[in-house]
PDB file of C-alpha atoms and ligand atoms in Angstrom:
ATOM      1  CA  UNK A  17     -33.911   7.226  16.414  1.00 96.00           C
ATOM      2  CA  UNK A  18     -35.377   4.664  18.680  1.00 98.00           C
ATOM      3  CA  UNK A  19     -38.523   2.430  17.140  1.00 98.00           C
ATOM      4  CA  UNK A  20     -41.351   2.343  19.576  1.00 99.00           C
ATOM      5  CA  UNK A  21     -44.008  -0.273  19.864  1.00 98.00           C
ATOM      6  CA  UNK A  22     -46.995   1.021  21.542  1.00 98.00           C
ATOM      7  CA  UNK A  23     -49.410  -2.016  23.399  1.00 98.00           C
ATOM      8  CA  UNK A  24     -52.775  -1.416  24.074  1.00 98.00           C
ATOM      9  CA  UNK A  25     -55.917  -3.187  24.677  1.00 96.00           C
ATOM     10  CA  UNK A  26     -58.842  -0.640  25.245  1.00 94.00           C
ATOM     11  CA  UNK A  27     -59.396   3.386  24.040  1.00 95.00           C
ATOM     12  CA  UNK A  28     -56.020   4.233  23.539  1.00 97.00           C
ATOM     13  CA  UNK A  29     -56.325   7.941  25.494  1.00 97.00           C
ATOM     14  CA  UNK A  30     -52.647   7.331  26.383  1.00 98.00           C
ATOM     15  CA  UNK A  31     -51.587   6.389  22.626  1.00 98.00           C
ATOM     16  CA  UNK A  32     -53.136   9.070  21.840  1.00 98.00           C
ATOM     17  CA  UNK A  33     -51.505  11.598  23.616  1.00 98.00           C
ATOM     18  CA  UNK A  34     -48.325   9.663  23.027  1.00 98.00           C
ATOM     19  CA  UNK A  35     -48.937  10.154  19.341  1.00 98.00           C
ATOM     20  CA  UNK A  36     -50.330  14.041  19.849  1.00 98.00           C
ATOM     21  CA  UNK A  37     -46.758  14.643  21.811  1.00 98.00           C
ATOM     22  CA  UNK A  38     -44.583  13.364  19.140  1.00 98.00           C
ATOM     23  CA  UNK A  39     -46.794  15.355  16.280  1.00 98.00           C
ATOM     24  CA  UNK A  40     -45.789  18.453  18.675  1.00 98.00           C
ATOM     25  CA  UNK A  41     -41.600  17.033  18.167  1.00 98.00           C
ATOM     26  CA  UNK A  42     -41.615  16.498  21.686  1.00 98.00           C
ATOM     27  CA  UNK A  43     -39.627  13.422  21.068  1.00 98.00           C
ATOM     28  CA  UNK A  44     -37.086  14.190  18.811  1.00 98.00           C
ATOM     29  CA  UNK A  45     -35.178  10.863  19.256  1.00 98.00           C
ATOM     30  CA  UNK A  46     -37.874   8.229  18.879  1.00 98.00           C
ATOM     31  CA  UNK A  47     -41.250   7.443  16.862  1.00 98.00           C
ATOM     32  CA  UNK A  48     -44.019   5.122  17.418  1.00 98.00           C
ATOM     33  CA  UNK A  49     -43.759   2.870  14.575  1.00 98.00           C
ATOM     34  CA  UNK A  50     -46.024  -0.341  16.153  1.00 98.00           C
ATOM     35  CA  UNK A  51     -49.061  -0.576  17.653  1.00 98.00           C
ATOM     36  CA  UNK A  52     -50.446  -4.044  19.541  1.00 98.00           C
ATOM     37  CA  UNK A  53     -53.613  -4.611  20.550  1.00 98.00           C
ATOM     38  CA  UNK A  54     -54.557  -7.695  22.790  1.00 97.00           C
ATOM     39  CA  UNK A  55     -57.534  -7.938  20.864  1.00 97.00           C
ATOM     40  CA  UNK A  56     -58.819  -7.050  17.558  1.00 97.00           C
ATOM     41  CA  UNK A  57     -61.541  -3.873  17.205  1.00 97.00           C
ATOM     42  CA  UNK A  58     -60.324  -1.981  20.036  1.00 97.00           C
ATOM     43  CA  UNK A  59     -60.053   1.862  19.169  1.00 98.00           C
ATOM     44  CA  UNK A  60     -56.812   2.278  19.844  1.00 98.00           C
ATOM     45  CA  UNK A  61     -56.051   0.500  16.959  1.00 98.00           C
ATOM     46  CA  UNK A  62     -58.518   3.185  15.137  1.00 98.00           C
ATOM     47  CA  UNK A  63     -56.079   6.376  16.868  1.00 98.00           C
ATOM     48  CA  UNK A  64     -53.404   4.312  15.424  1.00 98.00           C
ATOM     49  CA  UNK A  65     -54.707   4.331  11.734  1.00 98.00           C
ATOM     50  CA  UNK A  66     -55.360   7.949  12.071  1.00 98.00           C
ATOM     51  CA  UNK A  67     -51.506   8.432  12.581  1.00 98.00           C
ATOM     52  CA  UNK A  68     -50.782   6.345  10.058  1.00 98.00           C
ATOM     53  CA  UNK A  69     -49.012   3.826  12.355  1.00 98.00           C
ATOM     54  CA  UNK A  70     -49.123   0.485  11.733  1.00 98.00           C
ATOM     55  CA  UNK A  71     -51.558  -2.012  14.030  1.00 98.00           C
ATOM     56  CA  UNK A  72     -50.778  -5.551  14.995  1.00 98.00           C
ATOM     57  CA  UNK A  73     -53.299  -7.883  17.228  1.00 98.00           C
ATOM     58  CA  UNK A  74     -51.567 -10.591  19.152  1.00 98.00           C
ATOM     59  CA  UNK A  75     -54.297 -12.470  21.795  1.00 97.00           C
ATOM     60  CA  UNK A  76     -53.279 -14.716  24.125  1.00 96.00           C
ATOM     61  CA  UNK A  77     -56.544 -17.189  23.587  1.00 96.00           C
ATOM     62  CA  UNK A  78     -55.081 -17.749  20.041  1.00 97.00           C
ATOM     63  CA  UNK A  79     -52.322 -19.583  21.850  1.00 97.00           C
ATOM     64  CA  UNK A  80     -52.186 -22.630  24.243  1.00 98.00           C
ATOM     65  CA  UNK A  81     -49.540 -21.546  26.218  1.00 97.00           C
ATOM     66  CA  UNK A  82     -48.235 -18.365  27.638  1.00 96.00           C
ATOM     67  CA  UNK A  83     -44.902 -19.247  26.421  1.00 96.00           C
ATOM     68  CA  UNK A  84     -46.299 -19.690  23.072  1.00 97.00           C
ATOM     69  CA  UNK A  85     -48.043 -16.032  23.213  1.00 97.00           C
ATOM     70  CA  UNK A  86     -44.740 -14.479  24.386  1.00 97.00           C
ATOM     71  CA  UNK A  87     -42.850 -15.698  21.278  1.00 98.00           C
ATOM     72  CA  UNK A  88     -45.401 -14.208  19.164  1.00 98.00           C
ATOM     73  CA  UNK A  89     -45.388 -11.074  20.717  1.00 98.00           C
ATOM     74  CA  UNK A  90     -41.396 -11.227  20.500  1.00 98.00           C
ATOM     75  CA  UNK A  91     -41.520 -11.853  16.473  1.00 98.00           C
ATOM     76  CA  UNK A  92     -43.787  -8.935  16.115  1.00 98.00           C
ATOM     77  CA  UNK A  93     -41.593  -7.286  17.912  1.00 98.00           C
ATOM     78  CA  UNK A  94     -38.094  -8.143  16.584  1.00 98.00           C
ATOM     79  CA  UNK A  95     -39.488  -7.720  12.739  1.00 98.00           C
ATOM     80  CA  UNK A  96     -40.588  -4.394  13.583  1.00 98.00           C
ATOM     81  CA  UNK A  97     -37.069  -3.467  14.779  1.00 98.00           C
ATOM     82  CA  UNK A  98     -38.535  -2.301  18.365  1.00 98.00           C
ATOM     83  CA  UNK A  99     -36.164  -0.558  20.276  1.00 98.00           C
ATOM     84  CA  UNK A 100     -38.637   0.538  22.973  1.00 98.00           C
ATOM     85  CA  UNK A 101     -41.813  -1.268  24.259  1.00 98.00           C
ATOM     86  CA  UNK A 102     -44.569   1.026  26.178  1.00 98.00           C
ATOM     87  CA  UNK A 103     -47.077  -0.516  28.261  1.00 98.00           C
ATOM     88  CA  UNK A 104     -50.706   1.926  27.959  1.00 97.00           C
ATOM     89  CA  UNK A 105     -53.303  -0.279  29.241  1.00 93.00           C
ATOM     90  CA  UNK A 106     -51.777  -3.433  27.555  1.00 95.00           C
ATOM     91  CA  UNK A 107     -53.866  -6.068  29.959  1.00 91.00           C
ATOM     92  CA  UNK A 108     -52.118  -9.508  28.737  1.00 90.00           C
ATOM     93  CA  UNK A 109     -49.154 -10.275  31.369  1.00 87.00           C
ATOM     94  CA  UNK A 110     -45.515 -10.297  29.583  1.00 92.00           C
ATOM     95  CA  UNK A 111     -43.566 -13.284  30.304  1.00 95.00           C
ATOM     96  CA  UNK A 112     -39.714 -13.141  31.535  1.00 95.00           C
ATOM     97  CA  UNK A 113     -38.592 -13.922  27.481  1.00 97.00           C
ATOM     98  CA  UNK A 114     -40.191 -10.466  26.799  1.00 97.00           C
ATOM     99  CA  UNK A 115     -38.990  -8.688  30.119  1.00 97.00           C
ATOM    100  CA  UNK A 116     -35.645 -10.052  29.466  1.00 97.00           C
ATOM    101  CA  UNK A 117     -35.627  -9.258  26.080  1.00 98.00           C
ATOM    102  CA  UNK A 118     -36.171  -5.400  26.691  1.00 98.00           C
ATOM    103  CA  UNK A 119     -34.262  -4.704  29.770  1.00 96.00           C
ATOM    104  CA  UNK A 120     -34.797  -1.319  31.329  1.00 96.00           C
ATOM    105  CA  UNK A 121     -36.710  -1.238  27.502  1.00 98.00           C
ATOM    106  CA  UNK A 122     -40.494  -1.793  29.017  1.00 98.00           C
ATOM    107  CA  UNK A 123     -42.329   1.180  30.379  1.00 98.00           C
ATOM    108  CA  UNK A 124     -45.658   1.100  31.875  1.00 98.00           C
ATOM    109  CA  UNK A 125     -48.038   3.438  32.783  1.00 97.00           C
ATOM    110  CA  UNK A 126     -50.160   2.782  36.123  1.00 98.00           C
ATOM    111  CA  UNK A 127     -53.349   5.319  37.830  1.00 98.00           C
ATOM    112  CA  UNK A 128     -51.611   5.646  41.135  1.00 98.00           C
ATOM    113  CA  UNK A 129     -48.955   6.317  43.216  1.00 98.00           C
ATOM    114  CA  UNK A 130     -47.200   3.136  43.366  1.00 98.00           C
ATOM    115  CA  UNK A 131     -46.708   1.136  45.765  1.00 98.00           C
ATOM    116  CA  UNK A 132     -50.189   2.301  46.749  1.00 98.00           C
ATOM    117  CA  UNK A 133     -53.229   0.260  45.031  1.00 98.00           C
ATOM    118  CA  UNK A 134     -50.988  -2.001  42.559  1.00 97.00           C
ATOM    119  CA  UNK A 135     -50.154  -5.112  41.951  1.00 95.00           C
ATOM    120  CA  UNK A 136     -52.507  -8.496  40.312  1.00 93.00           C
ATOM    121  CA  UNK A 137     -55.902  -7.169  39.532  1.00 93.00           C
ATOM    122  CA  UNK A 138     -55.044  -3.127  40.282  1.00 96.00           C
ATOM    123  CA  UNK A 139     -55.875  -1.831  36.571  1.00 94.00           C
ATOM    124  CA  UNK A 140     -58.182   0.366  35.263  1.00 94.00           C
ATOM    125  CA  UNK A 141     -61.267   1.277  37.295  1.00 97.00           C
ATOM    126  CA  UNK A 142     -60.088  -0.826  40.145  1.00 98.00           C
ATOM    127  CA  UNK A 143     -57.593   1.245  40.649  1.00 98.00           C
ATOM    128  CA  UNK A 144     -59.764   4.452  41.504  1.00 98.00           C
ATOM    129  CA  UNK A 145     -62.235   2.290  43.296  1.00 98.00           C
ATOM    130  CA  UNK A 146     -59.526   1.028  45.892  1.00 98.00           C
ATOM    131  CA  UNK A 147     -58.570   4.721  46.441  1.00 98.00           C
ATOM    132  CA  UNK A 148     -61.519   6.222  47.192  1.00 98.00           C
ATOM    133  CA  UNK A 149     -62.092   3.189  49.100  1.00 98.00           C
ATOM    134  CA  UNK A 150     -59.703   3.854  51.285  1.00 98.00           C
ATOM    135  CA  UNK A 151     -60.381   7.853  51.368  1.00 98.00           C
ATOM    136  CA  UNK A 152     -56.872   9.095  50.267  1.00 98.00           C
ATOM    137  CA  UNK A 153     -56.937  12.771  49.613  1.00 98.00           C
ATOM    138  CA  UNK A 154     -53.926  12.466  46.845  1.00 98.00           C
ATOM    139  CA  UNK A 155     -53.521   9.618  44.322  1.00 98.00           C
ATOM    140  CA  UNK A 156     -51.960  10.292  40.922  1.00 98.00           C
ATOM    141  CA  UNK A 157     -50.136   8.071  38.173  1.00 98.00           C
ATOM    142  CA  UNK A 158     -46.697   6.175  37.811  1.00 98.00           C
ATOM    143  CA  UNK A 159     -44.039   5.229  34.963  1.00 98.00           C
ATOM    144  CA  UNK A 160     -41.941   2.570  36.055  1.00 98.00           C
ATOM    145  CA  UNK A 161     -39.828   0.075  34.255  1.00 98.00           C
ATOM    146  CA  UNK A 162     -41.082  -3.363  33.818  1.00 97.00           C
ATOM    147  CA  UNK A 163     -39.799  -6.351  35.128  1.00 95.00           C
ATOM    148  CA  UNK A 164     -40.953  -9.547  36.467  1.00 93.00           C
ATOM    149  CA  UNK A 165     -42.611  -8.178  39.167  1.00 93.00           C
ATOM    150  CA  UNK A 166     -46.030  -6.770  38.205  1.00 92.00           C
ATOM    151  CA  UNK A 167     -46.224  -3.042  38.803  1.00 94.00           C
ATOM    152  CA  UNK A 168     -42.591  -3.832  41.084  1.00 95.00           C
ATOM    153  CA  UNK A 169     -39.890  -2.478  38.328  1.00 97.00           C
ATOM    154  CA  UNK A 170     -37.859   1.001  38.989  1.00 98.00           C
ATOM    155  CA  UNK A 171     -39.669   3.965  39.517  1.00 98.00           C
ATOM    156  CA  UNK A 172     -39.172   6.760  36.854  1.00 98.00           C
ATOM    157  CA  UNK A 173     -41.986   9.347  36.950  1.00 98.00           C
ATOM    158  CA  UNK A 174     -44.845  10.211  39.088  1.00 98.00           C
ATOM    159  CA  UNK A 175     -47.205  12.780  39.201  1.00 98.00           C
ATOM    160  CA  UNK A 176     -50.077  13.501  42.397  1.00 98.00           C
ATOM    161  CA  UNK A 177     -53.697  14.205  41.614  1.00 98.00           C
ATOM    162  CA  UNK A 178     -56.204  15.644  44.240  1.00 98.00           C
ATOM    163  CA  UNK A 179     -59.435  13.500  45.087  1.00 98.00           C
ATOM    164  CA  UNK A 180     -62.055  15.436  45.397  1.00 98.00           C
ATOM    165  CA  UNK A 181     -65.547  15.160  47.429  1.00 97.00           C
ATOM    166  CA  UNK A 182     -68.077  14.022  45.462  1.00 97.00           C
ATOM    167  CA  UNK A 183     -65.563  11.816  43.065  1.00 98.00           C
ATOM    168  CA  UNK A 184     -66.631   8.477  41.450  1.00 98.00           C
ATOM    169  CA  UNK A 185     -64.309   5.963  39.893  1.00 98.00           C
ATOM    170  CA  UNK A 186     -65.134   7.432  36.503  1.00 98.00           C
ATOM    171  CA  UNK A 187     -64.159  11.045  37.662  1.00 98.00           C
ATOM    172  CA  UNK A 188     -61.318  10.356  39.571  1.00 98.00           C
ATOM    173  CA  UNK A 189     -60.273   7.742  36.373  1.00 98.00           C
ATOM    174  CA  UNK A 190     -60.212  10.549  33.907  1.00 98.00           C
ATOM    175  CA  UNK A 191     -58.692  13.509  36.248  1.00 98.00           C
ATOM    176  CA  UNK A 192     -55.520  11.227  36.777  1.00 98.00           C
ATOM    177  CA  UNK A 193     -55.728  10.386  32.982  1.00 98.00           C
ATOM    178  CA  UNK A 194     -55.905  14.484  31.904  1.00 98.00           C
ATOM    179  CA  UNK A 195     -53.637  15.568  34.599  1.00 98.00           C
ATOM    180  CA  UNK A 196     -51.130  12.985  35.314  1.00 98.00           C
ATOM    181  CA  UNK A 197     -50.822  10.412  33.100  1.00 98.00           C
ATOM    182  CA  UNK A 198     -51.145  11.854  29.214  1.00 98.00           C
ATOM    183  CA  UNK A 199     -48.510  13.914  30.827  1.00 98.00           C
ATOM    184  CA  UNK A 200     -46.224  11.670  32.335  1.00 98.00           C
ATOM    185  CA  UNK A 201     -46.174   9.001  29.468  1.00 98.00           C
ATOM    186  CA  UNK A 202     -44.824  10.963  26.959  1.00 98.00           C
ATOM    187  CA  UNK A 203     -42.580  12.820  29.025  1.00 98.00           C
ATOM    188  CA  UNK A 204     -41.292   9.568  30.509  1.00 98.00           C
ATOM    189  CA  UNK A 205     -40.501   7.854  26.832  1.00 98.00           C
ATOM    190  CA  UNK A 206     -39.191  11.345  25.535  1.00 98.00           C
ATOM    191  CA  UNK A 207     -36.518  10.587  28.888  1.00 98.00           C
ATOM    192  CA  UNK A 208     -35.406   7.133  27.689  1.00 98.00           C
ATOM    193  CA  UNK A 209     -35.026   7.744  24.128  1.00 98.00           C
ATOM    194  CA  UNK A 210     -32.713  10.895  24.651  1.00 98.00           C
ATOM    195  CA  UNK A 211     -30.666   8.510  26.834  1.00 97.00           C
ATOM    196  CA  UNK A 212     -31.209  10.525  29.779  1.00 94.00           C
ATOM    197  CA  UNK A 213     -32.289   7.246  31.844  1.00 91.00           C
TER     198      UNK A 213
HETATM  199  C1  GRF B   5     -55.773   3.627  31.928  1.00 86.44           C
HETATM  200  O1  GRF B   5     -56.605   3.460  33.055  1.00 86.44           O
HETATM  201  C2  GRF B   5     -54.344   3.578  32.369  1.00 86.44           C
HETATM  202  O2  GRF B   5     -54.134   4.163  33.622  1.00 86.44           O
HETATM  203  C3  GRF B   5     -54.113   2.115  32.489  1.00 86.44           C
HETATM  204  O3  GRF B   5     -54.937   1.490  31.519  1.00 86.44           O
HETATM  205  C4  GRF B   5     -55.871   2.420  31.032  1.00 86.44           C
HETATM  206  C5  GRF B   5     -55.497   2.754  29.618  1.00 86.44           C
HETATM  207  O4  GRF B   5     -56.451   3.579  29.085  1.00 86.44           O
HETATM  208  N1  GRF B   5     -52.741   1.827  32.260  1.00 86.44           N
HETATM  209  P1  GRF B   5     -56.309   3.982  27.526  1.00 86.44           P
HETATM  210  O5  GRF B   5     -56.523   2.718  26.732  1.00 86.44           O
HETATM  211  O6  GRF B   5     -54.922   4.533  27.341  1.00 86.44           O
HETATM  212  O7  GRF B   5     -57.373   5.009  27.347  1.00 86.44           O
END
């Protein structure tokens, strides 16, 4: 049974259907045991406390270096026994102690179809707004593995989503959430923790 930390810094949509998916015994080898928030008062830490999983803030301003803030987030970590780390909407960078700590043992969860619209300061609604931006017709959502290159690590799940005339960021945002990504997330953890990747 692999531990699970999820890390989160806004609604928590994607916890939540993390959670919702493991209520349903879709992952029969692992459990989300951790949740961290980048800040305090977010609602994801509320979805948390509804599933009676326990909620940790580490912020990065309550440390003076980014070195410092990494070892924090590794203690929390380590005395929580995590096995697995996901990223879902976790906006703090991890530094290479973390990455290395967890290799092949970070997931994230991007709104597109990486390599398209990724990379520093791709997240969120800037995401959708670069896409319909550029007028694709398809975008959609990715699970890759972390490493030291943002939104750069291995490729395990994707999933296209139609644009439609008439979207806005907001739309398009919450199709790719509903369609592609509370799909692919708990899918792609279900994957790792049977040992099928
Ligand atoms: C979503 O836009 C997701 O694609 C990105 O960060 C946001 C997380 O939303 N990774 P939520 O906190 O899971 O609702």
């Amino acid at each position: 049974m692999m531990n699970i930390a999820v890390l989160v810094s806004g609604g928590g949509t994607n916890l939540q259907a993390i959670l919702e998916s493991e209520r349903r015994g879709e992952n029969p080898n692992g459990k989300v045991t951790l949740v961290v928030a980048s800040k305090p008062g977010v609602y994801a830490l509320e979805r948390a406390k509804n599933f009676g999983v326990k909620g940790e803030v580490v912020r990065r301003k309550d440390y003076a270096t980014a070195e410092e803030f990494d070892a924090a987030l590794l203690k929390v970590l380590h005395e929580n026994n995590i096995d697995l780390v996901v990223l879902a909407g976790f906006l703090s960078v991890l530094g290479p102690s973390v990455i290395a700590a967890y290799p092949n043992r970070i997931l994230n969860i991007h709104p597109s179809l990486i390599p398209s619209f990724c990379g520093p300061g791709f997240y969120g609604l800037r995401v959708h707004e670069a896409a319909l931006a550029r007028g694709v017709k398809v975008t959609g959502a990715t699970v890759h593995f972390v490493n030291e290159v943002c939104d750069g690590g291995p490729i395990l799940l994707q999933k296209a989503v139609e644009v439609q005339p008439g979207d806005t960021p907001e739309i398009l945002q919450k199709r790719v959430m509903e369609q592609a990504e509370w799909k692919l997330l708990p899918k792609a953890i279900a994957m790792v923790c049977s040992g099928e990747v």
